[in-house]
Amino acid sequence: GSMKPTLMIDDRILVQKVTRYIGDGFKRGDIVVFYPPSVETEVYEDSILGRFIPFFPENPPAFVKRVIGLPGDQIIIRRGEGVYVNGQLLEEPYVKEPANYDRYNMESISGVNARGNFIRPYQGNGAPIVVPEGKLFVLGDNRNASADSHVWGFADQSRVVGKVCLIFFKKQWFGGLLGGEDS
């Protein structure tokens, strides 16, 4: 449920896959499907070179998140307030409650946790992040329950599958007719 309430578990979406190749590219607010940079990797420390080497599984899971920052944008996340892009507080009616987390350093890696995810050191609430060329800053609408750019850094535009252009089935539209609860 990282995209609640916009997308719920079991919702069905239509993805426009040609976004990267034609059209006007990505816009702030787009919902994109992509392969994240580190969440789906297994990371091993090379004992000879002393560095972390990622290995990608054959079929990594794709993620669905909202584009918040484009290349060149300055992002500031303020706990309990919201997200600022280039000095302007984003109006985000789709977010139920503001993020209750702090910024991580997107450039340095300080270690690897037991699950193989990169850990980035805390740099302080409200510190600016500048989105590099070829990258996107993406967040889930359910900010406090989402593995996204605040955890693993920028999404690479080359790993974007496409933009969500239609939600064509939402389980909640049918209420209790389908049985079970909406997640």
Tab-separated table of C-alpha atoms in Angstrom:
chain	number	residue	atom	x	y	z
A	1	GLY	CA	0.000	0.000	0.000
A	2	SER	CA	2.803	2.544	-0.650
A	3	MET	CA	0.595	4.480	-3.102
A	4	LYS	CA	-2.555	4.618	-0.917
A	5	PRO	CA	-5.052	6.167	-1.377
A	6	THR	CA	-4.370	6.737	-5.097
A	7	LEU	CA	-3.642	3.074	-5.791
A	8	MET	CA	-4.693	0.243	-3.542
A	9	ILE	CA	-3.430	-3.316	-3.497
A	10	ASP	CA	-5.164	-5.277	-6.323
A	11	ASP	CA	-5.950	-2.142	-8.376
A	12	ARG	CA	-5.221	-2.579	-12.084
A	13	ILE	CA	-3.401	0.043	-14.125
A	14	LEU	CA	-2.592	0.695	-17.765
A	15	VAL	CA	0.999	1.800	-18.395
A	16	GLN	CA	2.145	3.842	-21.388
A	17	LYS	CA	5.558	2.317	-22.108
A	18	VAL	CA	6.733	4.687	-24.839
A	19	THR	CA	7.047	7.690	-22.498
A	20	ARG	CA	10.840	7.491	-22.451
A	21	TYR	CA	11.124	7.538	-26.223
A	22	ILE	CA	8.493	9.997	-27.462
A	23	GLY	CA	6.294	12.738	-26.085
A	24	ASP	CA	7.232	15.370	-23.560
A	25	GLY	CA	8.992	13.079	-21.096
A	26	PHE	CA	8.305	13.113	-17.393
A	27	LYS	CA	6.361	15.713	-15.429
A	28	ARG	CA	6.082	16.347	-11.720
A	29	GLY	CA	3.052	14.421	-10.472
A	30	ASP	CA	3.308	11.588	-13.020
A	31	ILE	CA	2.887	8.105	-11.592
A	32	VAL	CA	5.619	5.889	-13.038
A	33	VAL	CA	6.457	2.190	-13.086
A	34	PHE	CA	10.194	1.529	-12.784
A	35	TYR	CA	12.927	-0.701	-11.424
A	36	PRO	CA	14.476	0.929	-8.345
A	37	PRO	CA	18.239	1.346	-8.037
A	38	SER	CA	19.021	-0.830	-5.027
A	39	VAL	CA	15.976	-2.326	-3.362
A	40	GLU	CA	15.861	-5.372	-5.611
A	41	THR	CA	19.587	-6.037	-5.581
A	42	GLU	CA	21.620	-8.371	-3.494
A	43	VAL	CA	24.754	-6.612	-2.323
A	44	TYR	CA	28.035	-8.299	-1.530
A	45	GLU	CA	31.276	-6.835	-0.271
A	46	ASP	CA	34.203	-7.659	-2.532
A	47	SER	CA	36.967	-8.765	-0.159
A	48	ILE	CA	39.714	-7.923	-2.662
A	49	LEU	CA	38.538	-4.482	-3.744
A	50	GLY	CA	36.730	-3.646	-0.498
A	51	ARG	CA	33.656	-2.214	-2.204
A	52	PHE	CA	29.999	-3.138	-2.485
A	53	ILE	CA	28.954	-4.933	-5.665
A	54	PRO	CA	25.232	-5.185	-6.524
A	55	PHE	CA	23.792	-8.252	-8.241
A	56	PHE	CA	20.396	-7.991	-9.924
A	57	PRO	CA	17.993	-10.949	-9.799
A	58	GLU	CA	16.509	-12.184	-13.079
A	59	ASN	CA	13.007	-10.766	-12.562
A	60	PRO	CA	13.172	-7.855	-10.130
A	61	PRO	CA	9.844	-6.384	-8.992
A	62	ALA	CA	8.775	-3.121	-10.595
A	63	PHE	CA	7.752	-0.251	-8.311
A	64	VAL	CA	4.982	2.327	-8.777
A	65	LYS	CA	5.638	5.824	-7.369
A	66	ARG	CA	4.866	9.489	-8.031
A	67	VAL	CA	7.441	11.791	-9.653
A	68	ILE	CA	8.222	14.603	-7.217
A	69	GLY	CA	11.495	15.956	-8.574
A	70	LEU	CA	12.926	16.309	-12.082
A	71	PRO	CA	16.580	16.868	-13.047
A	72	GLY	CA	17.800	20.179	-11.621
A	73	ASP	CA	14.990	20.455	-9.046
A	74	GLN	CA	15.895	21.222	-5.445
A	75	ILE	CA	13.880	19.078	-3.023
A	76	ILE	CA	13.436	19.771	0.684
A	77	ILE	CA	11.392	17.441	2.889
A	78	ARG	CA	10.288	18.947	6.192
A	79	ARG	CA	8.965	16.566	8.813
A	80	GLY	CA	5.280	17.156	9.437
A	81	GLU	CA	5.066	19.930	6.793
A	82	GLY	CA	5.552	18.370	3.405
A	83	VAL	CA	7.746	18.476	0.343
A	84	TYR	CA	9.174	21.664	-1.135
A	85	VAL	CA	10.290	21.756	-4.769
A	86	ASN	CA	12.381	24.754	-5.789
A	87	GLY	CA	11.212	26.626	-2.692
A	88	GLN	CA	7.479	25.983	-3.197
A	89	LEU	CA	5.459	23.694	-0.930
A	90	LEU	CA	3.822	21.059	-3.136
A	91	GLU	CA	0.051	20.885	-2.957
A	92	GLU	CA	-0.566	17.183	-2.581
A	93	PRO	CA	-4.250	16.396	-1.998
A	94	TYR	CA	-3.477	12.708	-2.596
A	95	VAL	CA	-1.267	12.520	0.538
A	96	LYS	CA	-3.227	11.731	3.730
A	97	GLU	CA	-0.481	12.795	6.149
A	98	PRO	CA	2.882	14.492	5.603
A	99	ALA	CA	6.083	12.506	5.722
A	100	ASN	CA	7.447	11.736	9.154
A	101	TYR	CA	11.009	11.035	8.041
A	102	ASP	CA	14.200	12.921	7.423
A	103	ARG	CA	16.497	13.279	4.455
A	104	TYR	CA	19.146	10.711	3.674
A	105	ASN	CA	22.335	11.517	1.803
A	106	MET	CA	21.751	10.356	-1.764
A	107	GLU	CA	25.433	10.372	-2.701
A	108	SER	CA	27.264	8.398	-0.037
A	109	ILE	CA	26.771	4.875	1.160
A	110	SER	CA	27.769	4.170	4.730
A	111	GLY	CA	26.978	0.477	4.875
A	112	VAL	CA	24.658	-2.371	4.067
A	113	ASN	CA	21.982	-3.768	6.338
A	114	ALA	CA	21.139	-7.446	6.837
A	115	ARG	CA	18.663	-7.438	3.937
A	116	GLY	CA	21.285	-6.051	1.549
A	117	ASN	CA	19.741	-2.593	1.268
A	118	PHE	CA	21.990	0.432	1.169
A	119	ILE	CA	21.951	2.570	4.304
A	120	ARG	CA	22.549	6.283	3.931
A	121	PRO	CA	23.560	8.482	6.859
A	122	TYR	CA	21.107	10.968	8.325
A	123	GLN	CA	21.909	14.525	7.220
A	124	GLY	CA	19.293	16.540	9.057
A	125	ASN	CA	15.688	17.574	8.526
A	126	GLY	CA	15.159	20.130	5.777
A	127	ALA	CA	18.503	19.768	3.994
A	128	PRO	CA	18.205	20.327	0.212
A	129	ILE	CA	18.558	17.550	-2.357
A	130	VAL	CA	19.308	18.439	-5.997
A	131	VAL	CA	18.094	15.915	-8.567
A	132	PRO	CA	20.908	15.030	-11.018
A	133	GLU	CA	20.529	14.745	-14.807
A	134	GLY	CA	18.952	11.476	-15.915
A	135	LYS	CA	17.359	10.872	-12.502
A	136	LEU	CA	13.961	11.324	-10.841
A	137	PHE	CA	13.036	11.847	-7.203
A	138	VAL	CA	9.995	9.626	-6.574
A	139	LEU	CA	7.836	9.126	-3.493
A	140	GLY	CA	4.874	6.930	-2.631
A	141	ASP	CA	1.623	8.725	-1.808
A	142	ASN	CA	1.516	6.802	1.481
A	143	ARG	CA	4.681	8.627	2.571
A	144	ASN	CA	5.210	6.881	5.898
A	145	ALA	CA	4.910	3.359	4.456
A	146	SER	CA	6.883	3.601	1.226
A	147	ALA	CA	10.333	2.468	0.120
A	148	ASP	CA	11.183	5.240	-2.323
A	149	SER	CA	13.725	7.984	-3.042
A	150	HIS	CA	13.870	8.984	0.626
A	151	VAL	CA	15.275	5.498	1.333
A	152	TRP	CA	17.355	4.459	-1.698
A	153	GLY	CA	18.029	7.634	-3.608
A	154	PHE	CA	17.141	8.717	-7.100
A	155	ALA	CA	15.347	6.607	-9.704
A	156	ASP	CA	17.234	6.336	-12.967
A	157	GLN	CA	15.124	7.482	-15.943
A	158	SER	CA	16.580	4.637	-18.012
A	159	ARG	CA	14.930	2.156	-15.602
A	160	VAL	CA	11.428	3.625	-16.015
A	161	VAL	CA	9.055	1.195	-17.735
A	162	GLY	CA	6.422	3.874	-18.375
A	163	LYS	CA	3.771	6.222	-16.979
A	164	VAL	CA	0.484	5.117	-15.475
A	165	CYS	CA	-2.142	6.519	-17.821
A	166	LEU	CA	-5.286	4.812	-16.489
A	167	ILE	CA	-6.559	3.066	-13.382
A	168	PHE	CA	-9.088	0.754	-14.994
A	169	PHE	CA	-10.093	-1.375	-12.023
A	170	LYS	CA	-10.307	-0.377	-8.379
A	171	LYS	CA	-11.525	-3.058	-6.011
A	172	GLN	CA	-13.091	-0.368	-3.784
A	173	TRP	CA	-15.474	0.610	-6.620
A	174	PHE	CA	-17.278	-2.669	-5.998
A	175	GLY	CA	-17.415	-2.439	-2.207
A	176	GLY	CA	-18.153	-5.784	-0.561
A	177	LEU	CA	-19.323	-7.433	-3.784
A	178	LEU	CA	-15.909	-9.024	-4.378
A	179	GLY	CA	-15.378	-10.110	-0.781
A	180	GLY	CA	-12.469	-9.363	1.497
A	181	GLU	CA	-11.173	-6.027	2.629
A	182	ASP	CA	-9.289	-3.493	0.591
A	183	SER	CA	-5.648	-3.282	1.648
